[in-house]
PDB file of C-alpha atoms in Angstrom:
ATOM      1  CA  MET W1206     -84.614 -46.333-136.630  1.00 41.00           C
ATOM      2  CA  SER W1207     -83.145 -47.758-139.515  1.00 48.00           C
ATOM      3  CA  THR W1208     -80.369 -46.270-141.374  1.00 47.00           C
ATOM      4  CA  PRO W1209     -81.309 -45.130-144.902  1.00 50.00           C
ATOM      5  CA  SER W1210     -79.640 -47.105-147.887  1.00 68.00           C
ATOM      6  CA  VAL W1211     -77.262 -45.227-150.253  1.00 56.00           C
ATOM      7  CA  PRO W1212     -78.200 -45.359-153.831  1.00 59.00           C
ATOM      8  CA  VAL W1213     -76.103 -47.865-155.837  1.00 58.00           C
ATOM      9  CA  GLU W1214     -75.128 -45.199-158.263  1.00 60.00           C
ATOM     10  CA  ILE W1215     -73.931 -42.981-155.319  1.00 61.00           C
ATOM     11  CA  LEU W1216     -71.852 -45.613-153.997  1.00 56.00           C
ATOM     12  CA  GLU W1217     -70.326 -46.490-157.470  1.00 57.00           C
ATOM     13  CA  THR W1218     -69.286 -42.707-157.708  1.00 60.00           C
ATOM     14  CA  ILE W1219     -67.776 -42.685-154.179  1.00 58.00           C
ATOM     15  CA  PHE W1220     -65.545 -45.728-154.570  1.00 55.00           C
ATOM     16  CA  GLU W1221     -64.523 -44.921-158.243  1.00 56.00           C
ATOM     17  CA  TYR W1222     -63.341 -41.470-156.858  1.00 49.00           C
ATOM     18  CA  ALA W1223     -61.475 -42.570-154.031  1.00 55.00           C
ATOM     19  CA  ALA W1224     -59.905 -45.228-156.452  1.00 52.00           C
ATOM     20  CA  LEU W1225     -58.657 -42.276-158.600  1.00 54.00           C
ATOM     21  CA  LEU W1226     -57.654 -40.284-155.671  1.00 48.00           C
ATOM     22  CA  SER W1227     -55.662 -43.031-154.149  1.00 50.00           C
ATOM     23  CA  PRO W1228     -54.660 -45.683-156.678  1.00 55.00           C
ATOM     24  CA  SER W1229     -52.566 -47.572-153.901  1.00 54.00           C
ATOM     25  CA  THR W1230     -55.797 -48.068-151.990  1.00 53.00           C
ATOM     26  CA  ALA W1231     -57.747 -49.444-154.803  1.00 52.00           C
ATOM     27  CA  PRO W1232     -56.681 -53.148-154.439  1.00 56.00           C
ATOM     28  CA  SER W1233     -58.116 -52.805-150.921  1.00 51.00           C
ATOM     29  CA  LEU W1234     -61.434 -51.120-152.158  1.00 52.00           C
ATOM     30  CA  SER W1235     -62.010 -53.846-154.563  1.00 56.00           C
ATOM     31  CA  ILE W1236     -62.645 -56.471-151.783  1.00 50.00           C
ATOM     32  CA  VAL W1237     -65.457 -54.657-150.265  1.00 56.00           C
ATOM     33  CA  SER W1238     -67.892 -56.513-152.560  1.00 54.00           C
ATOM     34  CA  LYS W1239     -68.393 -58.142-156.068  1.00 57.00           C
ATOM     35  CA  HIS W1240     -70.233 -55.074-157.428  1.00 55.00           C
ATOM     36  CA  ILE W1241     -67.716 -52.609-156.034  1.00 60.00           C
ATOM     37  CA  GLN W1242     -64.688 -54.619-157.204  1.00 60.00           C
ATOM     38  CA  ILE W1243     -66.089 -54.206-160.648  1.00 60.00           C
ATOM     39  CA  CYS W1244     -66.468 -50.465-160.445  1.00 62.00           C
ATOM     40  CA  VAL W1245     -62.881 -50.218-158.896  1.00 64.00           C
ATOM     41  CA  GLU W1246     -61.317 -52.142-161.298  1.00 69.00           C
ATOM     42  CA  LYS W1247     -62.433 -50.122-164.073  1.00 72.00           C
ATOM     43  CA  ILE W1248     -60.369 -47.362-162.405  1.00 70.00           C
ATOM     44  CA  MET W1249     -57.505 -49.858-161.646  1.00 74.00           C
ATOM     45  CA  TYR W1250     -56.915 -51.094-164.988  1.00 78.00           C
ATOM     46  CA  SER W1251     -57.730 -48.032-167.064  1.00 81.00           C
ATOM     47  CA  SER W1252     -54.016 -46.870-167.156  1.00 81.00           C
ATOM     48  CA  LEU W1253     -51.165 -49.274-166.896  1.00 84.00           C
ATOM     49  CA  ILE W1254     -47.429 -49.158-166.834  1.00 84.00           C
ATOM     50  CA  ILE W1255     -45.890 -52.393-166.834  1.00 84.00           C
ATOM     51  CA  VAL W1256     -42.155 -53.187-166.826  1.00 81.00           C
ATOM     52  CA  ASP W1257     -39.908 -56.328-167.017  1.00 76.00           C
ATOM     53  CA  ASP W1258     -37.369 -55.517-164.615  1.00 67.00           C
ATOM     54  CA  ASP W1259     -38.284 -54.156-161.131  1.00 59.00           C
ATOM     55  CA  SER W1260     -34.768 -53.534-160.085  1.00 57.00           C
ATOM     56  CA  ARG W1261     -34.906 -50.554-162.760  1.00 63.00           C
ATOM     57  CA  TYR W1262     -38.090 -49.308-161.538  1.00 65.00           C
ATOM     58  CA  PRO W1263     -38.923 -50.184-158.057  1.00 61.00           C
ATOM     59  CA  GLU W1264     -42.100 -48.118-157.840  1.00 61.00           C
ATOM     60  CA  ILE W1265     -43.837 -50.145-160.407  1.00 71.00           C
ATOM     61  CA  ALA W1266     -44.911 -53.715-160.266  1.00 65.00           C
ATOM     62  CA  PRO W1267     -43.003 -55.984-162.694  1.00 68.00           C
ATOM     63  CA  PHE W1268     -44.709 -58.123-165.249  1.00 76.00           C
ATOM     64  CA  GLU W1269     -44.020 -61.200-163.164  1.00 76.00           C
ATOM     65  CA  LYS W1270     -46.250 -59.965-160.447  1.00 76.00           C
ATOM     66  CA  ILE W1271     -49.176 -58.989-162.756  1.00 78.00           C
ATOM     67  CA  MET W1272     -48.908 -62.012-164.945  1.00 81.00           C
ATOM     68  CA  PRO W1273     -51.204 -64.153-163.118  1.00 82.00           C
ATOM     69  CA  THR W1274     -54.032 -61.478-163.468  1.00 79.00           C
ATOM     70  CA  PHE W1275     -53.487 -61.534-167.341  1.00 82.00           C
ATOM     71  CA  GLN W1276     -53.765 -65.368-167.152  1.00 82.00           C
ATOM     72  CA  LYS W1277     -56.817 -65.714-164.763  1.00 83.00           C
ATOM     73  CA  ARG W1278     -59.133 -62.707-166.386  1.00 82.00           C
ATOM     74  CA  PRO W1279     -61.657 -63.546-168.883  1.00 84.00           C
ATOM     75  CA  ALA W1280     -60.382 -62.852-172.603  1.00 77.00           C
ATOM     76  CA  ASP W1281     -62.117 -59.652-172.966  1.00 87.00           C
ATOM     77  CA  PHE W1282     -61.344 -58.413-169.377  1.00 88.00           C
ATOM     78  CA  PHE W1283     -58.153 -56.203-170.556  1.00 89.00           C
ATOM     79  CA  ALA W1284     -59.528 -55.388-173.916  1.00 91.00           C
ATOM     80  CA  THR W1285     -62.520 -53.701-172.300  1.00 89.00           C
ATOM     81  CA  TYR W1286     -60.693 -52.040-169.471  1.00 87.00           C
ATOM     82  CA  VAL W1287     -57.228 -51.027-170.116  1.00 90.00           C
ATOM     83  CA  LYS W1288     -57.412 -47.639-172.372  1.00 89.00           C
ATOM     84  CA  SER W1289     -53.859 -46.492-171.706  1.00 89.00           C
ATOM     85  CA  LEU W1290     -50.766 -48.658-171.605  1.00 91.00           C
ATOM     86  CA  CYS W1291     -47.204 -47.976-171.303  1.00 88.00           C
ATOM     87  CA  LEU W1292     -44.834 -51.060-171.827  1.00 87.00           C
ATOM     88  CA  ILE W1293     -41.150 -51.044-171.031  1.00 83.00           C
ATOM     89  CA  PHE W1294     -39.670 -54.624-172.390  1.00 79.00           C
ATOM     90  CA  ARG W1295     -36.866 -56.280-173.918  1.00 74.00           C
ATOM     91  CA  ASP W1296     -38.560 -59.704-173.783  1.00 71.00           C
ATOM     92  CA  SER W1297     -40.650 -59.362-177.162  1.00 74.00           C
ATOM     93  CA  SER W1298     -42.801 -62.696-176.418  1.00 79.00           C
ATOM     94  CA  SER W1299     -44.266 -60.906-173.244  1.00 82.00           C
ATOM     95  CA  THR W1300     -44.742 -57.690-175.253  1.00 86.00           C
ATOM     96  CA  GLU W1301     -46.699 -59.728-177.792  1.00 87.00           C
ATOM     97  CA  PHE W1302     -48.672 -61.617-175.037  1.00 87.00           C
ATOM     98  CA  ILE W1303     -49.773 -58.272-173.247  1.00 88.00           C
ATOM     99  CA  LEU W1304     -50.520 -56.251-176.593  1.00 91.00           C
ATOM    100  CA  GLY W1305     -52.640 -59.395-177.649  1.00 90.00           C
ATOM    101  CA  LYS W1306     -54.678 -58.837-174.523  1.00 90.00           C
ATOM    102  CA  CYS W1307     -55.127 -55.101-174.503  1.00 91.00           C
ATOM    103  CA  THR W1308     -56.803 -54.655-177.948  1.00 92.00           C
ATOM    104  CA  GLY W1309     -59.203 -51.657-176.989  1.00 92.00           C
ATOM    105  CA  LEU W1310     -56.242 -49.233-176.344  1.00 93.00           C
ATOM    106  CA  ARG W1311     -56.651 -45.518-176.693  1.00 92.00           C
ATOM    107  CA  HIS W1312     -53.179 -44.553-175.935  1.00 93.00           C
ATOM    108  CA  LEU W1313     -49.860 -46.622-176.001  1.00 93.00           C
ATOM    109  CA  GLY W1314     -46.292 -45.952-175.287  1.00 90.00           C
ATOM    110  CA  LEU W1315     -44.055 -48.786-176.117  1.00 88.00           C
ATOM    111  CA  TRP W1316     -40.393 -49.087-175.605  1.00 83.00           C
ATOM    112  CA  CYS W1317     -38.972 -52.486-176.777  1.00 78.00           C
ATOM    113  CA  PRO W1318     -35.390 -51.452-178.110  1.00 68.00           C
ATOM    114  CA  GLY W1319     -33.702 -53.585-180.829  1.00 66.00           C
ATOM    115  CA  ARG W1320     -36.707 -55.748-181.366  1.00 72.00           C
ATOM    116  CA  ILE W1321     -38.062 -56.204-184.797  1.00 78.00           C
ATOM    117  CA  GLY W1322     -41.919 -57.211-185.949  1.00 83.00           C
ATOM    118  CA  ILE W1323     -43.424 -55.423-182.931  1.00 85.00           C
ATOM    119  CA  GLY W1324     -45.448 -53.010-184.976  1.00 88.00           C
ATOM    120  CA  ALA W1325     -47.602 -55.953-186.068  1.00 90.00           C
ATOM    121  CA  TRP W1326     -48.849 -56.401-182.508  1.00 90.00           C
ATOM    122  CA  ILE W1327     -50.182 -53.107-182.116  1.00 92.00           C
ATOM    123  CA  LEU W1328     -52.555 -53.567-185.060  1.00 93.00           C
ATOM    124  CA  PRO W1329     -55.528 -55.334-183.140  1.00 91.00           C
ATOM    125  CA  SER W1330     -55.972 -51.819-181.456  1.00 92.00           C
ATOM    126  CA  ALA W1331     -56.111 -49.915-184.823  1.00 94.00           C
ATOM    127  CA  PRO W1332     -59.812 -49.190-184.571  1.00 95.00           C
ATOM    128  CA  THR W1333     -59.477 -47.523-181.181  1.00 95.00           C
ATOM    129  CA  LEU W1334     -56.054 -46.066-180.652  1.00 95.00           C
ATOM    130  CA  GLU W1335     -55.803 -42.394-180.439  1.00 94.00           C
ATOM    131  CA  GLY W1336     -52.279 -41.642-179.192  1.00 92.00           C
ATOM    132  CA  LEU W1337     -48.982 -43.563-179.912  1.00 92.00           C
ATOM    133  CA  LEU W1338     -45.433 -43.032-178.060  1.00 90.00           C
ATOM    134  CA  THR W1339     -42.948 -45.109-179.443  1.00 88.00           C
ATOM    135  CA  ASP W1340     -39.468 -45.161-181.806  1.00 84.00           C
ATOM    136  CA  ARG W1341     -39.330 -44.850-185.499  1.00 84.00           C
ATOM    137  CA  ARG W1342     -38.723 -48.537-186.240  1.00 86.00           C
ATOM    138  CA  ILE W1343     -42.119 -49.727-184.572  1.00 87.00           C
ATOM    139  CA  PHE W1344     -43.537 -46.737-186.300  1.00 89.00           C
ATOM    140  CA  GLN W1345     -42.445 -47.555-189.572  1.00 89.00           C
ATOM    141  CA  GLU W1346     -43.550 -51.292-189.066  1.00 90.00           C
ATOM    142  CA  VAL W1347     -47.138 -49.689-188.168  1.00 92.00           C
ATOM    143  CA  ALA W1348     -47.025 -47.848-191.285  1.00 91.00           C
ATOM    144  CA  ASP W1349     -45.800 -50.778-193.743  1.00 92.00           C
ATOM    145  CA  SER W1350     -48.695 -52.860-192.350  1.00 92.00           C
ATOM    146  CA  GLY W1351     -51.491 -51.268-194.498  1.00 90.00           C
ATOM    147  CA  VAL W1352     -53.889 -51.018-191.827  1.00 94.00           C
ATOM    148  CA  THR W1353     -55.714 -47.745-191.248  1.00 95.00           C
ATOM    149  CA  PHE W1354     -55.964 -46.296-187.860  1.00 96.00           C
ATOM    150  CA  PRO W1355     -58.862 -44.318-188.209  1.00 96.00           C
ATOM    151  CA  LYS W1356     -58.949 -42.528-184.754  1.00 95.00           C
ATOM    152  CA  LEU W1357     -55.193 -41.804-184.465  1.00 95.00           C
ATOM    153  CA  LYS W1358     -54.860 -38.230-183.621  1.00 94.00           C
ATOM    154  CA  TYR W1359     -51.408 -37.791-181.723  1.00 92.00           C
ATOM    155  CA  PHE W1360     -48.011 -39.534-182.063  1.00 89.00           C
ATOM    156  CA  TRP W1361     -44.802 -38.969-180.307  1.00 87.00           C
ATOM    157  CA  LEU W1362     -41.600 -40.385-181.973  1.00 84.00           C
ATOM    158  CA  SER W1363     -38.019 -40.745-180.465  1.00 77.00           C
ATOM    159  CA  SER W1364     -35.261 -41.421-183.129  1.00 66.00           C
ATOM    160  CA  SER W1365     -33.455 -43.855-181.121  1.00 58.00           C
ATOM    161  CA  ASP W1366     -33.181 -45.407-184.829  1.00 60.00           C
ATOM    162  CA  TYR W1367     -33.644 -43.055-187.475  1.00 66.00           C
ATOM    163  CA  LEU W1368     -35.648 -43.741-190.401  1.00 77.00           C
ATOM    164  CA  PRO W1369     -37.431 -41.387-192.705  1.00 81.00           C
ATOM    165  CA  LEU W1370     -40.921 -40.704-191.822  1.00 85.00           C
ATOM    166  CA  ALA W1371     -43.470 -42.640-194.019  1.00 84.00           C
ATOM    167  CA  SER W1372     -46.444 -41.531-195.590  1.00 90.00           C
ATOM    168  CA  LEU W1373     -49.001 -40.925-193.136  1.00 93.00           C
ATOM    169  CA  HIS W1374     -52.322 -41.800-195.189  1.00 94.00           C
ATOM    170  CA  TRP W1375     -53.059 -44.587-192.741  1.00 95.00           C
ATOM    171  CA  ALA W1376     -53.953 -42.157-190.205  1.00 95.00           C
ATOM    172  CA  PRO W1377     -56.637 -39.969-191.744  1.00 96.00           C
ATOM    173  CA  ALA W1378     -57.827 -38.058-188.287  1.00 96.00           C
ATOM    174  CA  LEU W1379     -54.018 -37.114-187.479  1.00 95.00           C
ATOM    175  CA  GLU W1380     -53.871 -33.716-185.892  1.00 93.00           C
ATOM    176  CA  ALA W1381     -50.571 -33.369-183.685  1.00 92.00           C
ATOM    177  CA  VAL W1382     -47.132 -35.004-184.020  1.00 91.00           C
ATOM    178  CA  CYS W1383     -43.950 -34.702-181.992  1.00 87.00           C
ATOM    179  CA  LEU W1384     -40.397 -35.771-183.610  1.00 84.00           C
ATOM    180  CA  ASP W1385     -37.310 -36.157-181.947  1.00 79.00           C
ATOM    181  CA  ILE W1386     -34.900 -34.620-184.370  1.00 74.00           C
ATOM    182  CA  TYR W1387     -32.161 -37.207-185.108  1.00 62.00           C
ATOM    183  CA  SER W1388     -29.866 -34.890-187.689  1.00 58.00           C
ATOM    184  CA  ALA W1389     -30.166 -31.322-189.003  1.00 56.00           C
ATOM    185  CA  GLU W1390     -30.864 -33.068-192.335  1.00 60.00           C
ATOM    186  CA  SER W1391     -33.873 -34.982-191.439  1.00 74.00           C
ATOM    187  CA  TRP W1392     -36.424 -32.701-190.277  1.00 81.00           C
ATOM    188  CA  ILE W1393     -37.080 -30.857-193.458  1.00 85.00           C
ATOM    189  CA  ASP W1394     -37.988 -34.230-195.001  1.00 86.00           C
ATOM    190  CA  ASP W1395     -40.267 -35.291-192.084  1.00 88.00           C
ATOM    191  CA  ILE W1396     -42.344 -31.822-192.065  1.00 90.00           C
ATOM    192  CA  GLU W1397     -42.774 -32.147-195.965  1.00 91.00           C
ATOM    193  CA  THR W1398     -44.142 -35.686-195.502  1.00 92.00           C
ATOM    194  CA  ILE W1399     -46.518 -34.490-192.736  1.00 93.00           C
ATOM    195  CA  MET W1400     -47.890 -31.696-194.754  1.00 93.00           C
ATOM    196  CA  SER W1401     -48.066 -33.561-198.092  1.00 93.00           C
ATOM    197  CA  SER W1402     -49.811 -36.914-196.474  1.00 94.00           C
ATOM    198  CA  ALA W1403     -51.699 -35.539-193.325  1.00 93.00           C
ATOM    199  CA  PRO W1404     -54.317 -32.961-194.499  1.00 93.00           C
ATOM    200  CA  THR W1405     -55.789 -32.845-190.980  1.00 94.00           C
ATOM    201  CA  ILE W1406     -52.536 -31.782-189.227  1.00 94.00           C
ATOM    202  CA  GLU W1407     -52.759 -28.741-186.653  1.00 93.00           C
ATOM    203  CA  SER W1408     -49.819 -28.962-184.719  1.00 91.00           C
ATOM    204  CA  ILE W1409     -46.216 -29.915-185.336  1.00 91.00           C
ATOM    205  CA  VAL W1410     -43.376 -30.110-182.612  1.00 87.00           C
ATOM    206  CA  MET W1411     -39.747 -30.754-183.160  1.00 84.00           C
ATOM    207  CA  GLU W1412     -37.516 -31.392-180.526  1.00 80.00           C
ATOM    208  CA  ALA W1413     -33.495 -30.590-181.026  1.00 76.00           C
ATOM    209  CA  VAL W1414     -30.313 -29.251-179.683  1.00 68.00           C
ATOM    210  CA  GLU W1415     -30.589 -26.230-181.465  1.00 71.00           C
ATOM    211  CA  THR W1416     -34.125 -25.069-182.540  1.00 76.00           C
ATOM    212  CA  TRP W1417     -34.051 -21.431-183.699  1.00 75.00           C
ATOM    213  CA  HIS W1418     -33.410 -22.358-187.437  1.00 82.00           C
ATOM    214  CA  ILE W1419     -36.321 -24.969-187.223  1.00 85.00           C
ATOM    215  CA  ARG W1420     -38.713 -22.570-185.671  1.00 84.00           C
ATOM    216  CA  GLU W1421     -37.682 -19.867-188.434  1.00 86.00           C
ATOM    217  CA  TRP W1422     -38.166 -22.528-191.316  1.00 87.00           C
ATOM    218  CA  MET W1423     -41.499 -23.578-190.080  1.00 88.00           C
ATOM    219  CA  GLU W1424     -42.598 -19.919-189.674  1.00 88.00           C
ATOM    220  CA  ALA W1425     -41.956 -19.177-193.214  1.00 89.00           C
ATOM    221  CA  ARG W1426     -43.384 -22.167-194.799  1.00 88.00           C
ATOM    222  CA  LEU W1427     -46.059 -23.754-192.838  1.00 90.00           C
ATOM    223  CA  PRO W1428     -49.694 -22.590-193.500  1.00 89.00           C
ATOM    224  CA  SER W1429     -51.244 -20.343-190.986  1.00 89.00           C
ATOM    225  CA  HIS W1430     -53.743 -22.894-189.762  1.00 89.00           C
ATOM    226  CA  VAL W1431     -50.759 -25.143-188.394  1.00 92.00           C
ATOM    227  CA  ALA W1432     -49.553 -24.131-184.869  1.00 90.00           C
ATOM    228  CA  TYR W1433     -45.834 -25.268-184.733  1.00 86.00           C
ATOM    229  CA  ASP W1434     -42.968 -25.169-181.923  1.00 84.00           C
ATOM    230  CA  ALA W1435     -39.354 -25.991-181.763  1.00 81.00           C
ATOM    231  CA  ARG W1436     -37.967 -26.884-178.296  1.00 75.00           C
ATOM    232  CA  PRO W1437     -34.961 -28.387-176.620  1.00 74.00           C
ATOM    233  CA  TRP W1438     -35.251 -32.045-176.264  1.00 66.00           C
ATOM    234  CA  LYS W1439     -37.721 -33.601-173.975  1.00 61.00           C
ATOM    235  CA  ILE W1440     -38.686 -36.990-175.679  1.00 56.00           C
ATOM    236  CA  ALA W1441     -37.375 -40.076-174.278  1.00 55.00           C
ATOM    237  CA  ARG W1442     -34.193 -41.119-175.729  1.00 57.00           C
ATOM    238  CA  GLU W1443     -33.595 -44.039-173.389  1.00 58.00           C
ATOM    239  CA  GLU W1444     -35.868 -46.150-171.466  1.00 56.00           C
ATOM    240  CA  PHE W1445     -34.912 -44.907-168.101  1.00 53.00           C
ATOM    241  CA  SER W1446     -36.703 -41.512-168.998  1.00 63.00           C
ATOM    242  CA  PHE W1447     -39.558 -42.986-171.034  1.00 70.00           C
ATOM    243  CA  ILE W1448     -41.827 -43.609-168.108  1.00 72.00           C
ATOM    244  CA  LYS W1449     -41.153 -40.034-166.879  1.00 70.00           C
ATOM    245  CA  TYR W1450     -41.913 -38.810-170.369  1.00 71.00           C
ATOM    246  CA  TRP W1451     -45.064 -40.915-170.796  1.00 74.00           C
ATOM    247  CA  ARG W1452     -46.495 -39.412-167.529  1.00 72.00           C
ATOM    248  CA  GLU W1453     -46.088 -35.947-168.937  1.00 71.00           C
ATOM    249  CA  VAL W1454     -47.368 -36.674-172.319  1.00 67.00           C
ATOM    250  CA  LEU W1455     -50.310 -38.671-171.302  1.00 64.00           C
ATOM    251  CA  PRO W1456     -52.216 -35.510-169.909  1.00 66.00           C
ATOM    252  CA  GLU W1457     -51.505 -33.983-173.255  1.00 61.00           C
ATOM    253  CA  LEU W1458     -53.131 -36.940-175.215  1.00 55.00           C
ATOM    254  CA  THR W1459     -56.291 -36.845-172.934  1.00 53.00           C
ATOM    255  CA  MET W1460     -56.926 -33.136-173.215  1.00 51.00           C
TER     256      MET W1460
END
């Protein structure tokens, strides 16, 4: 009696679900067959966290270990598969290399302190990017580029380098923002900029040491259709907390 064959569609679903449930076993699953490899890699590479120093993040493979994969894969591999990417880098050349490969991103977390000009490397993902977590300097460079991000709906900004929030006309679909408040004087200007240049905004969250006065101000001045909140600092103020925050934020981005 012959064993009945399992439809290909069911096999694909089983292996994809297994890779989702246990990401650590995905590499082993990918060597079952060429067909299964393609299915599993969709899961393996859909969400990446890449760092430049494994001594600080022992649970995450450093860039030097994943670099061969970036070099061997076809040009469109990462553009097709990588949808969520978190980068923690001091080396700007590596940052540029990775962002140049991952040009189909939906969600991006980028921490590259002290570097100038990085905003330009995000621009290839402008047509697809929906969520961005970064600092104000990089965000300002993106805004100054003049490139429109038609699908950008959410952003979270840390204020490791404070810059006034620029006009948001380049993000016509913007729905929600979360800002780390740098000083008592800055947040009113930020809110006024958001309200004047982002007509589609639905939610504003401010994070600060003291929040009651911010909440009272927003309650008195924001239109009724805009949800608001002011809460204690949660956003990443240093690279060591950035990955933890990214993991907390990503589920919110993908709701």
